[in-house]
Amino acid sequence: FWVKRGSFAYSYQPLWDIDQTTIIFINDKLTGNLRGTDWGNFPWESKVVFRDPSAWYHIVAAYDSTQSVDTNRFHLYVNGIEQKFSSISYMTQHREMKDTQTHYIGFEGSGHHFDGYFADYYMIDGQQLTPTSFGETDNYGEWKPIKYDGTYGTNGFYLDFDGSGLGSKKVIDSSPNQHSITING
């Protein structure tokens, strides 16, 4: 997904949460948690801070719990660059994501909200993709979005946030899956 921060007044701004597997801005760093099949927590934190109020950030979180090497199970990219972690606890192998659980976008179950903007929000089920599936570097060295041309998997979706249907509290899933997406709040 693409994200632009609106306010820096809040130190805790969730971007994504599904059954306590999270991606959150905490004190200007990207942090998160990968929830294991044993219900353990596997927290991580980026080394880089994200403080530019005019910047759009393209975030790709890619994981594949079937990888035998733990460091291959989770990768985080921002604007096409793989991020280093100041801390990370790698999840156990064969961790199942509960994709039938509610996906919170810009909200987290305890009531915290993200203050900013989203664009081109993809959820790809069953694949660990790299940023080049969603973006490319232009002639001036800037990371730019491209149209995703792959499959979505059974539970995948695409939200372009073009504003269609917001009056009815619905956002349209523009993927071939056409899942029903509801805005809460």
XYZ file of C-alpha atoms in Angstrom:
185
model
C 0.000 0.000 0.000
C 0.881 3.658 -0.369
C 0.540 5.834 2.715
C 1.023 9.505 3.532
C 1.107 10.614 7.151
C -1.246 13.459 8.028
C -0.351 14.302 11.603
C 2.657 13.552 13.733
C 0.816 14.448 16.930
C 0.064 10.808 17.731
C 2.965 8.498 18.516
C 0.888 5.340 17.801
C -0.726 5.130 14.339
C -1.808 1.688 13.089
C -1.747 0.947 9.362
C -2.896 -2.682 9.339
C -4.102 -5.232 11.872
C -5.400 -8.753 11.379
C -5.707 -10.871 14.508
C -2.862 -8.921 16.184
C -0.542 -9.246 13.201
C 0.209 -5.556 12.765
C 2.022 -2.772 10.935
C 2.107 0.469 12.949
C 3.919 3.797 13.027
C 5.232 4.098 16.585
C 7.360 7.145 17.343
C 7.996 7.620 13.587
C 9.323 4.076 13.033
C 7.498 1.245 11.330
C 6.905 -1.509 13.844
C 4.749 -4.551 13.923
C 3.971 -7.974 15.197
C 3.700 -11.324 13.478
C 1.389 -13.621 15.345
C 2.416 -17.277 15.463
C 0.375 -20.467 15.354
C 1.242 -20.976 19.007
C -0.241 -17.498 19.617
C 3.195 -16.149 20.418
C 4.209 -12.642 19.456
C 7.014 -11.950 16.996
C 7.664 -8.189 17.138
C 9.818 -6.181 14.736
C 10.945 -2.556 14.387
C 12.530 -0.703 11.460
C 15.816 1.163 11.868
C 14.658 4.105 9.737
C 12.322 6.879 10.914
C 9.555 8.251 8.675
C 9.077 11.964 9.397
C 8.467 13.627 6.031
C 4.919 15.079 6.081
C 4.921 15.590 2.303
C 6.126 12.087 1.400
C 4.115 9.164 0.128
C 5.615 5.881 1.353
C 5.086 2.629 -0.523
C 5.138 -0.204 2.005
C 5.372 -3.859 1.048
C 5.272 -6.413 3.849
C 5.937 -9.834 2.362
C 5.960 -13.051 4.315
C 5.943 -16.715 3.635
C 5.933 -18.927 6.714
C 6.828 -22.035 4.684
C 10.429 -20.805 4.217
C 12.842 -23.092 6.101
C 15.264 -20.229 6.867
C 13.661 -17.875 9.397
C 15.201 -14.703 7.897
C 13.454 -15.472 4.573
C 9.977 -15.568 6.121
C 9.416 -11.808 6.475
C 10.643 -8.888 4.352
C 9.696 -5.233 4.655
C 10.237 -2.758 1.812
C 9.686 0.998 1.731
C 9.796 2.732 -1.648
C 11.395 -0.333 -3.211
C 14.207 -0.649 -0.641
C 14.383 -3.598 1.737
C 14.449 -2.356 5.308
C 16.822 -3.346 8.079
C 15.430 -3.998 11.527
C 16.656 -2.558 14.812
C 14.970 -5.588 16.371
C 13.047 -8.576 15.075
C 11.815 -11.883 16.402
C 11.203 -14.271 13.510
C 7.987 -16.238 13.473
C 7.814 -19.981 13.618
C 7.671 -21.972 10.409
C 4.235 -22.747 8.935
C 2.485 -19.896 10.738
C -1.042 -19.619 9.418
C -2.506 -16.186 8.744
C -6.138 -16.148 9.680
C -7.329 -14.542 6.467
C -10.963 -15.021 7.404
C -10.471 -12.617 10.331
C -11.373 -8.945 10.052
C -8.679 -6.867 8.343
C -8.372 -3.460 9.998
C -6.887 -0.798 7.728
C -5.868 2.427 9.443
C -7.342 1.135 12.700
C -6.326 -1.259 15.417
C -8.617 -3.234 17.677
C -7.902 -1.171 20.805
C -9.289 1.993 19.200
C -6.207 3.724 17.780
C -6.526 5.310 14.314
C -4.130 6.314 11.553
C -4.090 10.004 10.642
C -3.244 10.221 6.949
C -4.021 8.877 3.492
C -3.964 5.476 1.782
C -3.784 4.600 -1.910
C -3.440 1.398 -3.948
C -3.916 -1.043 -1.081
C -3.236 -4.619 -2.205
C -3.638 -7.795 -0.192
C -2.163 -10.714 -2.116
C -3.014 -14.130 -0.691
C -0.579 -17.036 -1.079
C 2.426 -15.199 -2.568
C 5.491 -13.435 -1.153
C 5.969 -10.637 -3.684
C 8.633 -7.966 -4.008
C 8.019 -4.220 -4.542
C 8.632 -4.506 -8.301
C 5.180 -6.097 -8.585
C 3.684 -2.735 -7.554
C 6.208 0.004 -8.360
C 9.287 1.074 -10.291
C 11.957 3.757 -10.249
C 11.352 6.526 -12.802
C 13.990 8.451 -14.798
C 14.474 10.872 -11.876
C 15.076 8.141 -9.305
C 11.655 8.383 -7.666
C 9.661 5.291 -6.727
C 6.347 5.335 -8.641
C 3.309 3.028 -8.640
C 2.609 0.646 -11.495
C -0.482 -1.440 -12.168
C -0.282 -4.853 -10.496
C -0.714 -7.517 -13.139
C -0.736 -10.729 -11.111
C -3.186 -12.953 -9.304
C -4.722 -12.190 -5.907
C -5.322 -15.633 -4.419
C -8.572 -16.649 -2.756
C -8.682 -13.956 -0.073
C -6.726 -11.195 -1.821
C -8.179 -7.780 -2.575
C -7.357 -4.366 -4.039
C -8.625 -1.035 -2.723
C -7.859 1.983 -4.863
C -9.580 4.442 -2.478
C -11.076 6.443 -5.326
C -13.992 7.480 -3.106
C -16.620 5.357 -4.842
C -19.305 4.114 -2.524
C -18.101 5.954 0.572
C -21.559 7.359 1.187
C -22.887 3.849 1.719
C -19.932 2.922 3.963
C -18.616 0.563 1.296
C -15.307 0.542 -0.546
C -15.126 -1.442 -3.743
C -12.689 -4.328 -4.039
C -11.307 -3.742 -7.525
C -9.640 -7.165 -7.719
C -11.285 -10.016 -9.648
C -12.390 -11.411 -6.232
C -14.755 -8.462 -5.604
C -14.939 -9.045 -1.841
C -17.397 -7.011 0.206
C -15.490 -4.333 2.121
C -17.176 -2.286 4.838
C -15.972 0.936 6.444
C -16.380 0.921 10.200
C -16.232 4.316 11.824
